[in-house]
C-alpha cells in the first residue's frame, strides 16, 4: 500500500497521546489523584475493571518511546500534561518533580527532531477540584488558567503549539451528562453550565498562556458531521438540533463569540463578558475527527447498531442516533467515513468565513484488535488504509481551498481507551500490556516510508 496522499510542502505530520492514557506511574514522584483514578476505582465503570495505573508506563519508558517516534519520522508529537502530577491539589503548590518530567520530555523530543505540541488539560482533573464542584464550578476555569500560566512559563520557550483543553464536548457529554466518563455524573441537560465553564477555561487559559510568552495556541475539539437519517422534515430538524448541541455549541463561542440558538440563556454567570474571553483569537483551530453521526427524529426504530445507542441516553431526547450503513466499521464499531472529514473541514471554512484561523486535524484514528503474529509483526492493513484515506480526505479539502496545516494520528501507541480499558487499540505501535513490550505495526512502517519519501 504505497500510494501516498499528496499534501503540501510544510504540512505537519504528528501523532498524539494523553497523559492518563499512557503514563501510568500514578503514585510516582508526588503525583496527586485525578478524577480518572477515582472513576477507575469504582467497580463497573471500566471494561474488565481496567485502570490507567500502569497503562504504557510511558512515565518510566519515555526514552524508548521517543526513540520509536524519532525512527518513525513524524514532525510533531502531541501529548498532554498531567495536571495532578504538576499541581497535586489542582491549586497552589507546584510539584517540581512533575514539572521536571515534562521539561525533560520536551528536551528529548527536540533532540530527536520532533516538535512538542502540548495539551494542557486532557480530562484528568485533580480530584480536590472535583470535590469542590469540578466543571460545575466556575472557579475551575480560573484554576485551569493558573495552572496553564505555570506550565507556559516553564515550557513556552520550546513548545511549538498549545491546546488548552481537549474536547470540551466529550467532557460535558460523557463525563457530566451521561456519566460514562469521569466524574460519572448523569446530569442530562443540567450539564450545560459545565460546557460553559470548560469554554471559559479554554479562553482564560489561552490568555494565560499568551501572557506567559507562549505562541501558537488553538483547540483540539471533537467534531462530527451530522447526517439526517432521511430527507423527512422531522429527521432533518432532529439532526439540525443535534448538530447545534454537539458541534456549534462548542465552536461558535470560540470562533464567533456567541452561542447558537438560545443556548446563551441556559448558561450561568456574566455570559456576554465570558464570551469575550472565550473568543480570544486563536492561532489555529484543531479538529478531532473520528466519524459522522446519523440522527433521526425520536421513536422511529430501535437504534441498536448505532455506536451511540450503547450510551445511557436519557428518555425524551428530541433526537435519536441511527446506524450509518454502507460504510466499513472499525473493531470499536465506528464507521469509517473519510468523506466526513473533508465535509467537516469544508463546513468550518464556510460557517466561519473570515473568522477562521488555519485548521489542523489534531486527532484521527481507528481501533483494531491487533495481535502480534507468529512472525513477530503486527499486520494492520485496515489502519494503514484508514490513515491513507483520511489524509486523502484532507488533501481534497485543501484542493477545495480549505487551509489545513497538519494531521495528528491518534495514537502514537496502543493505550488506555478510557471506559473501554485496553481492548480498543488505536496505536501505530502495539503495546503488550502484560510485558509492556512495544512492537511497531505495519501502519508505522507505512508512515515511515511516507515521511521518508517527502521531498
Ligand atoms: C480523545 C482520546 C480518545 C480518542 C479515541 C478522542 O475523543 O481525545 O483521548 O482516546 O478520542 O476514543
Short mmCIF file of C-alpha atoms and ligand atoms in Angstrom, two decimals:
data_model
loop_
_atom_site.label_atom_id
_atom_site.label_comp_id
_atom_site.label_asym_id
_atom_site.label_seq_id
_atom_site.Cartn_x
_atom_site.Cartn_y
_atom_site.Cartn_z
CA UNK A 1 0.00 0.00 0.00
CA UNK A 2 2.39 2.62 -1.20
CA UNK A 3 0.11 5.14 -2.91
CA UNK A 4 0.82 8.08 -0.68
CA UNK A 5 -1.57 11.01 -0.40
CA UNK A 6 -0.25 14.29 -1.76
CA UNK A 7 -0.05 17.03 0.82
CA UNK A 8 1.56 20.45 0.58
CA UNK A 9 5.15 21.11 1.47
CA UNK A 10 5.36 22.01 5.16
CA UNK A 11 2.22 20.06 6.10
CA UNK A 12 2.74 18.85 9.69
CA UNK A 13 2.52 15.13 10.40
CA UNK A 14 2.22 14.09 14.02
CA UNK A 15 0.95 11.51 16.45
CA UNK A 16 -0.91 12.10 19.71
CA UNK A 17 -1.46 10.68 23.19
CA UNK A 18 -2.81 11.88 26.55
CA UNK A 19 -1.19 11.62 29.97
CA UNK A 20 -3.64 9.34 31.77
CA UNK A 21 -3.86 7.05 28.74
CA UNK A 22 -0.13 6.34 28.51
CA UNK A 23 1.86 7.42 31.56
CA UNK A 24 0.87 5.02 34.36
CA UNK A 25 3.08 5.72 37.43
CA UNK A 26 0.10 7.16 39.25
CA UNK A 27 1.87 7.07 42.61
CA UNK A 28 5.26 8.28 41.39
CA UNK A 29 7.13 11.38 42.49
CA UNK A 30 4.37 13.21 44.30
CA UNK A 31 1.57 12.94 41.71
CA UNK A 32 -1.85 13.72 43.16
CA UNK A 33 -5.09 11.92 42.31
CA UNK A 34 -7.33 12.76 39.39
CA UNK A 35 -10.99 12.12 38.67
CA UNK A 36 -9.92 9.25 36.43
CA UNK A 37 -8.12 7.48 39.31
CA UNK A 38 -11.33 7.76 41.30
CA UNK A 39 -13.60 6.74 38.43
CA UNK A 40 -11.49 3.68 37.55
CA UNK A 41 -11.54 2.53 41.18
CA UNK A 42 -15.35 2.37 41.19
CA UNK A 43 -16.43 -1.11 40.03
CA UNK A 44 -18.37 -1.29 36.79
CA UNK A 45 -17.09 1.93 35.24
CA UNK A 46 -14.33 0.48 33.05
CA UNK A 47 -14.48 -2.67 30.92
CA UNK A 48 -12.75 -5.60 32.62
CA UNK A 49 -12.09 -3.43 35.68
CA UNK A 50 -9.02 -1.92 34.00
CA UNK A 51 -7.32 1.28 35.16
CA UNK A 52 -4.60 3.64 33.97
CA UNK A 53 -2.37 2.74 36.92
CA UNK A 54 0.29 1.24 34.65
CA UNK A 55 -1.03 1.97 31.14
CA UNK A 56 2.03 2.02 28.82
CA UNK A 57 4.30 3.03 31.72
CA UNK A 58 5.39 5.86 29.47
CA UNK A 59 6.43 7.85 32.55
CA UNK A 60 9.32 5.40 33.00
CA UNK A 61 9.77 4.37 29.35
CA UNK A 62 9.66 7.78 27.70
CA UNK A 63 13.19 7.42 26.31
CA UNK A 64 12.24 4.23 24.44
CA UNK A 65 9.04 5.88 23.20
CA UNK A 66 10.80 9.00 21.98
CA UNK A 67 13.32 6.78 20.15
CA UNK A 68 10.41 4.99 18.42
CA UNK A 69 8.96 8.36 17.45
CA UNK A 70 12.32 9.55 16.14
CA UNK A 71 12.60 6.45 13.94
CA UNK A 72 9.03 6.95 12.75
CA UNK A 73 9.99 10.38 11.44
CA UNK A 74 6.90 12.44 12.36
CA UNK A 75 7.34 16.21 12.64
CA UNK A 76 5.41 16.64 15.88
CA UNK A 77 4.14 14.83 18.95
CA UNK A 78 1.01 16.00 20.73
CA UNK A 79 0.85 14.90 24.37
CA UNK A 80 -0.92 16.16 27.47
CA UNK A 81 0.43 17.28 30.80
CA UNK A 82 -0.95 15.55 33.86
CA UNK A 83 -2.42 18.34 35.99
CA UNK A 84 -2.27 16.25 39.22
CA UNK A 85 1.39 15.46 38.53
CA UNK A 86 2.24 19.16 38.29
CA UNK A 87 -0.22 20.63 40.81
CA UNK A 88 -1.40 17.76 43.02
CA UNK A 89 -4.15 19.81 44.67
CA UNK A 90 -5.22 21.50 41.44
CA UNK A 91 -4.37 24.85 43.03
CA UNK A 92 -1.37 26.26 44.89
CA UNK A 93 1.90 24.43 45.29
CA UNK A 94 3.68 23.00 42.28
CA UNK A 95 5.24 19.55 42.46
CA UNK A 96 8.73 20.19 41.00
CA UNK A 97 9.26 16.54 40.03
CA UNK A 98 6.10 16.61 37.92
CA UNK A 99 7.12 19.71 36.03
CA UNK A 100 10.67 18.38 35.60
CA UNK A 101 9.33 15.27 33.89
CA UNK A 102 7.73 17.33 31.11
CA UNK A 103 10.72 19.63 30.89
CA UNK A 104 12.91 16.60 30.15
CA UNK A 105 10.37 15.12 27.74
CA UNK A 106 10.26 18.38 25.77
CA UNK A 107 14.05 18.42 25.52
CA UNK A 108 14.20 14.77 24.49
CA UNK A 109 11.67 15.40 21.74
CA UNK A 110 13.57 18.41 20.45
CA UNK A 111 16.81 16.42 20.49
CA UNK A 112 15.02 13.78 18.40
CA UNK A 113 13.91 16.42 15.89
CA UNK A 114 10.24 16.28 16.97
CA UNK A 115 8.22 19.41 17.76
CA UNK A 116 6.34 19.20 21.07
CA UNK A 117 2.63 20.04 20.90
CA UNK A 118 1.15 20.31 24.38
CA UNK A 119 -2.40 19.74 25.56
CA UNK A 120 -2.68 21.42 28.95
CA UNK A 121 -5.81 19.56 30.07
CA UNK A 122 -6.88 16.19 28.66
CA UNK A 123 -9.55 15.18 31.20
CA UNK A 124 -7.50 14.25 34.29
CA UNK A 125 -8.89 16.91 36.64
CA UNK A 126 -7.23 16.85 40.08
CA UNK A 127 -9.64 15.15 42.49
CA UNK A 128 -9.60 18.03 45.03
CA UNK A 129 -11.04 20.28 42.31
CA UNK A 130 -13.77 17.73 41.62
CA UNK A 131 -14.54 17.64 45.34
CA UNK A 132 -15.07 21.40 45.09
CA UNK A 133 -17.55 21.03 42.20
CA UNK A 134 -15.35 20.18 39.21
CA UNK A 135 -16.52 21.80 35.97
CA UNK A 136 -19.88 22.61 37.54
CA UNK A 137 -17.95 25.27 39.43
CA UNK A 138 -16.92 28.47 37.67
CA UNK A 139 -13.77 28.61 39.82
CA UNK A 140 -12.34 25.58 37.98
CA UNK A 141 -11.94 27.71 34.83
CA UNK A 142 -9.66 30.14 36.68
CA UNK A 143 -7.73 27.25 38.28
CA UNK A 144 -7.07 25.89 34.79
CA UNK A 145 -5.73 29.30 33.73
CA UNK A 146 -3.45 29.47 36.79
CA UNK A 147 -2.09 26.01 36.00
CA UNK A 148 -1.66 27.00 32.34
CA UNK A 149 0.41 30.01 33.45
CA UNK A 150 2.72 27.70 35.40
CA UNK A 151 3.33 25.29 32.54
CA UNK A 152 3.50 28.08 29.98
CA UNK A 153 6.24 29.85 31.94
CA UNK A 154 8.28 26.66 32.16
CA UNK A 155 7.82 25.15 28.71
CA UNK A 156 6.70 28.04 26.49
CA UNK A 157 10.17 28.69 25.07
CA UNK A 158 10.29 25.22 23.48
CA UNK A 159 6.72 24.10 22.74
CA UNK A 160 5.57 24.56 19.13
CA UNK A 161 1.78 24.53 19.65
CA UNK A 162 -0.57 24.65 22.63
CA UNK A 163 -4.04 23.22 23.19
CA UNK A 164 -5.58 24.42 26.48
CA UNK A 165 -8.50 21.91 26.61
CA UNK A 166 -9.06 18.65 24.75
CA UNK A 167 -12.64 18.12 23.53
CA UNK A 168 -14.90 20.07 25.89
CA UNK A 169 -17.92 18.39 24.26
CA UNK A 170 -16.78 14.95 25.39
CA UNK A 171 -16.12 16.07 28.97
CA UNK A 172 -19.53 17.75 29.21
CA UNK A 173 -21.48 14.99 27.45
CA UNK A 174 -19.74 11.78 28.55
CA UNK A 175 -18.48 12.95 31.94
CA UNK A 176 -21.33 15.11 33.24
CA UNK A 177 -24.46 14.50 31.13
CA UNK A 178 -24.30 10.72 30.60
CA UNK A 179 -21.83 9.56 33.26
CA UNK A 180 -19.82 7.11 31.14
CA UNK A 181 -16.58 9.03 31.74
CA UNK A 182 -15.19 10.58 34.91
CA UNK A 183 -16.56 12.08 37.05
CA UNK A 184 -19.54 9.86 36.19
CA UNK A 185 -22.37 12.33 36.73
CA UNK A 186 -25.68 11.91 34.92
CA UNK A 187 -26.92 15.47 34.81
CA UNK A 188 -28.53 15.33 31.34
CA UNK A 189 -29.28 18.85 30.12
CA UNK A 190 -28.21 20.21 33.51
CA UNK A 191 -24.64 19.66 32.27
CA UNK A 192 -24.88 22.80 30.08
CA UNK A 193 -23.10 25.01 32.66
CA UNK A 194 -20.23 22.51 32.51
CA UNK A 195 -19.87 23.27 28.80
CA UNK A 196 -19.76 26.99 29.56
CA UNK A 197 -17.14 26.61 32.28
CA UNK A 198 -14.96 24.44 30.04
CA UNK A 199 -15.16 27.04 27.29
CA UNK A 200 -14.40 29.79 29.77
CA UNK A 201 -11.44 27.71 30.98
CA UNK A 202 -10.25 27.45 27.37
CA UNK A 203 -10.44 31.25 26.97
CA UNK A 204 -8.79 32.09 30.29
CA UNK A 205 -6.05 29.50 29.75
CA UNK A 206 -5.43 30.83 26.22
CA UNK A 207 -4.90 34.31 27.70
CA UNK A 208 -2.69 32.94 30.49
CA UNK A 209 -0.51 31.00 28.05
CA UNK A 210 -0.11 34.04 25.83
CA UNK A 211 0.76 36.22 28.83
CA UNK A 212 3.39 33.63 29.76
CA UNK A 213 5.01 34.11 26.34
CA UNK A 214 3.57 31.04 24.58
CA UNK A 215 2.66 31.29 20.92
CA UNK A 216 0.56 29.23 18.52
CA UNK A 217 -2.43 28.43 20.73
CA UNK A 218 -5.53 26.63 19.50
CA UNK A 219 -8.02 23.85 20.19
CA UNK A 220 -8.50 20.12 19.84
CA UNK A 221 -12.28 19.99 19.58
CA UNK A 222 -14.22 16.90 18.64
CA UNK A 223 -16.47 17.48 15.65
CA UNK A 224 -18.68 15.09 13.76
CA UNK A 225 -20.71 15.99 10.70
CA UNK A 226 -24.33 15.21 11.48
CA UNK A 227 -26.20 13.40 8.76
CA UNK A 228 -30.03 13.27 8.86
CA UNK A 229 -31.40 9.71 8.80
CA UNK A 230 -33.67 10.68 5.89
CA UNK A 231 -34.90 13.69 3.95
CA UNK A 232 -38.04 13.94 6.08
CA UNK A 233 -38.65 17.28 7.79
CA UNK A 234 -38.67 15.55 11.19
CA UNK A 235 -35.33 13.81 10.68
CA UNK A 236 -33.71 16.94 9.31
CA UNK A 237 -34.94 19.03 12.22
CA UNK A 238 -33.71 16.45 14.74
CA UNK A 239 -30.30 16.29 13.02
CA UNK A 240 -30.01 20.09 12.98
CA UNK A 241 -30.71 20.21 16.70
CA UNK A 242 -28.10 17.57 17.48
CA UNK A 243 -25.59 19.29 15.18
CA UNK A 244 -26.06 22.52 17.12
CA UNK A 245 -25.71 20.86 20.51
CA UNK A 246 -22.69 18.73 19.57
CA UNK A 247 -20.75 20.95 17.17
CA UNK A 248 -21.80 24.61 17.14
CA UNK A 249 -22.43 24.98 20.87
CA UNK A 250 -18.69 24.39 21.26
CA UNK A 251 -17.29 26.08 18.13
CA UNK A 252 -19.44 29.23 17.77
CA UNK A 253 -18.44 30.72 21.17
CA UNK A 254 -14.75 30.19 20.37
CA UNK A 255 -14.83 31.40 16.77
CA UNK A 256 -17.69 33.97 16.80
CA UNK A 257 -18.08 34.92 20.46
CA UNK A 258 -21.74 33.83 20.57
CA UNK A 259 -23.82 30.78 21.42
CA UNK A 260 -26.07 29.31 18.72
CA UNK A 261 -29.87 29.48 19.03
CA UNK A 262 -30.99 30.13 22.61
CA UNK A 263 -28.16 28.35 24.38
CA UNK A 264 -26.79 31.56 25.92
CA UNK A 265 -29.92 31.70 28.10
CA UNK A 266 -29.05 28.32 29.63
CA UNK A 267 -25.56 29.40 30.65
CA UNK A 268 -24.55 30.67 34.09
CA UNK A 269 -22.70 33.84 35.07
CA UNK A 270 -21.96 37.01 33.07
CA UNK A 271 -22.30 35.21 29.76
CA UNK A 272 -21.72 38.20 27.47
CA UNK A 273 -18.46 39.09 29.23
CA UNK A 274 -17.41 35.46 29.28
CA UNK A 275 -17.95 35.18 25.55
CA UNK A 276 -15.34 37.90 25.01
CA UNK A 277 -12.85 35.74 26.90
CA UNK A 278 -13.95 32.51 25.20
CA UNK A 279 -13.45 34.08 21.76
CA UNK A 280 -9.89 35.26 22.45
CA UNK A 281 -8.33 35.00 18.96
CA UNK A 282 -6.59 31.71 18.24
CA UNK A 283 -3.63 30.85 16.06
CA UNK A 284 -5.20 27.62 14.85
CA UNK A 285 -8.36 25.59 15.28
CA UNK A 286 -7.78 21.86 15.84
CA UNK A 287 -10.47 19.34 14.95
CA UNK A 288 -10.54 15.80 16.29
CA UNK A 289 -12.42 13.66 13.76
CA UNK A 290 -13.48 10.04 14.04
CA UNK A 291 -16.84 9.53 12.30
CA UNK A 292 -20.08 11.22 11.27
CA UNK A 293 -23.22 10.86 13.37
CA UNK A 294 -26.56 9.88 11.83
CA UNK A 295 -29.54 11.37 13.62
CA UNK A 296 -33.27 10.95 13.16
CA UNK A 297 -36.44 12.03 14.93
CA UNK A 298 -37.10 10.02 18.08
CA UNK A 299 -39.20 6.90 18.26
CA UNK A 300 -38.92 5.54 14.73
CA UNK A 301 -36.73 2.45 15.10
CA UNK A 302 -34.59 0.95 17.82
CA UNK A 303 -31.12 2.27 17.03
CA UNK A 304 -29.34 -0.90 18.10
CA UNK A 305 -26.34 -0.77 15.84
CA UNK A 306 -25.52 2.91 16.24
CA UNK A 307 -22.39 3.31 18.38
CA UNK A 308 -24.27 5.97 20.34
CA UNK A 309 -27.08 3.51 21.09
CA UNK A 310 -24.84 1.87 23.70
CA UNK A 311 -24.85 5.11 25.70
CA UNK A 312 -27.29 5.58 28.57
CA UNK A 313 -29.19 8.33 26.73
CA UNK A 314 -31.96 9.90 28.81
CA UNK A 315 -35.58 9.39 27.75
CA UNK A 316 -37.37 12.18 25.95
CA UNK A 317 -34.48 13.45 23.84
CA UNK A 318 -35.61 15.34 20.73
CA UNK A 319 -33.26 13.30 18.54
CA UNK A 320 -32.18 9.69 18.16
CA UNK A 321 -28.88 8.22 16.95
CA UNK A 322 -29.21 5.86 14.00
CA UNK A 323 -26.78 3.40 12.44
CA UNK A 324 -24.67 4.53 9.49
CA UNK A 325 -24.99 1.83 6.87
CA UNK A 326 -22.87 1.29 3.81
CA UNK A 327 -19.55 2.01 5.49
CA UNK A 328 -16.96 -0.38 6.90
CA UNK A 329 -16.53 -0.23 10.67
CA UNK A 330 -13.54 -0.34 12.98
CA UNK A 331 -13.38 -3.00 15.70
CA UNK A 332 -14.87 -0.36 18.01
CA UNK A 333 -17.93 -0.35 15.72
CA UNK A 334 -17.21 3.17 14.48
CA UNK A 335 -17.98 3.91 10.83
CA UNK A 336 -15.02 4.57 8.55
CA UNK A 337 -16.12 7.59 6.52
CA UNK A 338 -13.22 9.73 5.33
CA UNK A 339 -15.57 11.92 3.28
CA UNK A 340 -16.94 13.11 6.64
CA UNK A 341 -13.54 14.62 7.37
CA UNK A 342 -13.50 16.56 4.09
CA UNK A 343 -17.03 17.70 4.88
CA UNK A 344 -16.27 18.89 8.40
CA UNK A 345 -13.25 20.88 7.17
CA UNK A 346 -15.31 22.48 4.39
CA UNK A 347 -18.15 23.23 6.80
CA UNK A 348 -15.79 25.10 9.11
CA UNK A 349 -14.43 27.09 6.17
CA UNK A 350 -17.97 28.06 5.12
CA UNK A 351 -19.55 28.62 8.53
CA UNK A 352 -16.69 30.74 9.87
CA UNK A 353 -15.63 32.51 6.68
CA UNK A 354 -13.36 35.41 7.58
CA UNK A 355 -13.08 34.33 11.23
CA UNK A 356 -11.27 31.02 10.92
CA UNK A 357 -7.60 30.55 11.75
CA UNK A 358 -5.71 27.73 9.99
CA UNK A 359 -7.15 24.28 10.69
CA UNK A 360 -5.34 21.19 11.94
CA UNK A 361 -6.68 17.67 12.32
CA UNK A 362 -5.48 17.25 15.89
CA UNK A 363 -6.72 13.63 16.10
CA UNK A 364 -7.99 10.92 13.79
CA UNK A 365 -7.61 7.19 14.16
CA UNK A 366 -9.15 3.75 14.18
CA UNK A 367 -9.32 0.93 16.69
CA UNK A 368 -8.40 -2.56 15.53
CA UNK A 369 -7.94 -5.57 17.81
CA UNK A 370 -4.39 -6.12 16.60
CA UNK A 371 -2.23 -9.06 17.64
CA UNK A 372 1.46 -9.76 17.31
CA UNK A 373 1.63 -12.58 14.74
CA UNK A 374 3.79 -15.69 14.67
CA UNK A 375 6.27 -13.67 12.58
CA UNK A 376 6.62 -11.17 15.43
CA UNK A 377 4.92 -8.46 13.35
CA UNK A 378 1.59 -6.65 13.62
CA UNK A 379 -0.21 -6.59 10.29
CA UNK A 380 -2.84 -3.84 10.41
CA UNK A 381 -3.78 -3.04 6.81
CA UNK A 382 -7.11 -1.55 7.91
CA UNK A 383 -5.31 1.13 9.95
CA UNK A 384 -2.96 1.96 7.10
CA UNK A 385 -5.95 2.27 4.75
CA UNK A 386 -7.78 4.39 7.32
CA UNK A 387 -4.98 6.94 7.56
CA UNK A 388 -4.23 6.91 3.84
CA UNK A 389 -7.90 7.63 3.10
CA UNK A 390 -8.24 10.27 5.81
CA UNK A 391 -5.09 12.01 4.59
CA UNK A 392 -6.59 11.97 1.10
CA UNK A 393 -9.75 13.47 2.58
CA UNK A 394 -7.60 16.28 4.00
CA UNK A 395 -5.90 16.71 0.62
CA UNK A 396 -9.34 17.00 -1.01
CA UNK A 397 -10.31 19.77 1.43
CA UNK A 398 -7.03 21.59 0.74
CA UNK A 399 -7.61 21.27 -3.01
CA UNK A 400 -11.01 22.87 -2.38
CA UNK A 401 -9.33 25.86 -0.73
CA UNK A 402 -9.52 24.94 2.97
CA UNK A 403 -6.41 25.96 4.91
CA UNK A 404 -5.42 22.73 6.70
CA UNK A 405 -1.89 22.65 8.06
CA UNK A 406 -1.43 19.23 9.67
CA UNK A 407 -2.74 15.82 10.74
CA UNK A 408 -2.11 14.02 14.03
CA UNK A 409 -2.64 10.27 14.21
CA UNK A 410 -4.50 9.02 17.25
CA UNK A 411 -2.47 7.39 18.61
CA UNK A 412 1.29 7.02 18.85
CA UNK A 413 0.85 3.70 20.65
CA UNK A 414 -1.95 1.50 21.97
CA UNK A 415 -3.14 2.87 25.29
CA UNK A 416 -5.84 3.09 27.95
CA UNK A 417 -9.00 3.84 25.99
CA UNK A 418 -10.98 5.35 28.89
CA UNK A 419 -14.17 3.39 29.70
CA UNK A 420 -13.16 0.74 27.13
CA UNK A 421 -10.00 -0.20 29.02
CA UNK A 422 -7.31 -1.76 26.83
CA UNK A 423 -9.47 -3.53 24.23
CA UNK A 424 -9.54 -0.77 21.64
CA UNK A 425 -6.10 -0.37 20.08
CA UNK A 426 -5.51 2.86 18.16
CA UNK A 427 -1.70 2.89 18.07
CA UNK A 428 0.88 2.84 15.31
CA UNK A 429 2.93 0.94 17.90
CA UNK A 430 1.49 -2.18 19.52
CA UNK A 431 1.83 -2.42 23.29
CA UNK A 432 1.64 -5.79 25.03
CA UNK A 433 0.04 -4.70 28.29
CA UNK A 434 1.34 -7.77 30.15
CA UNK A 435 5.01 -7.19 29.30
CA UNK A 436 4.85 -3.55 28.10
CA UNK A 437 6.81 -4.61 25.06
CA UNK A 438 6.43 -2.22 22.11
CA UNK A 439 6.13 -3.52 18.53
CA UNK A 440 5.83 -1.11 15.61
CA UNK A 441 2.91 -2.11 13.42
CA UNK A 442 2.80 -2.22 9.61
CA UNK A 443 1.00 1.15 9.70
CA UNK A 444 4.05 2.60 11.50
CA UNK A 445 6.24 1.31 8.65
CA UNK A 446 3.85 2.80 6.09
CA UNK A 447 4.11 6.22 7.73
CA UNK A 448 7.88 5.80 7.97
CA UNK A 449 8.07 5.35 4.20
CA UNK A 450 5.63 8.16 3.52
CA UNK A 451 7.59 10.58 5.68
CA UNK A 452 10.95 9.50 4.31
CA UNK A 453 9.70 9.94 0.74
CA UNK A 454 8.81 13.61 1.28
CA UNK A 455 10.83 15.98 -0.90
C1 LIG B 1 -9.89 11.54 22.73
C2 LIG B 1 -8.89 10.46 23.04
C3 LIG B 1 -9.52 9.11 22.77
C4 LIG B 1 -9.89 9.02 21.31
C5 LIG B 1 -10.50 7.70 20.89
C6 LIG B 1 -10.70 11.30 21.50
O1 LIG B 1 -12.02 11.64 21.72
O2 LIG B 1 -9.28 12.80 22.71
O3 LIG B 1 -8.48 10.61 24.36
O4 LIG B 1 -8.70 8.04 23.14
O5 LIG B 1 -10.83 10.02 21.03
O6 LIG B 1 -11.69 7.47 21.56
#
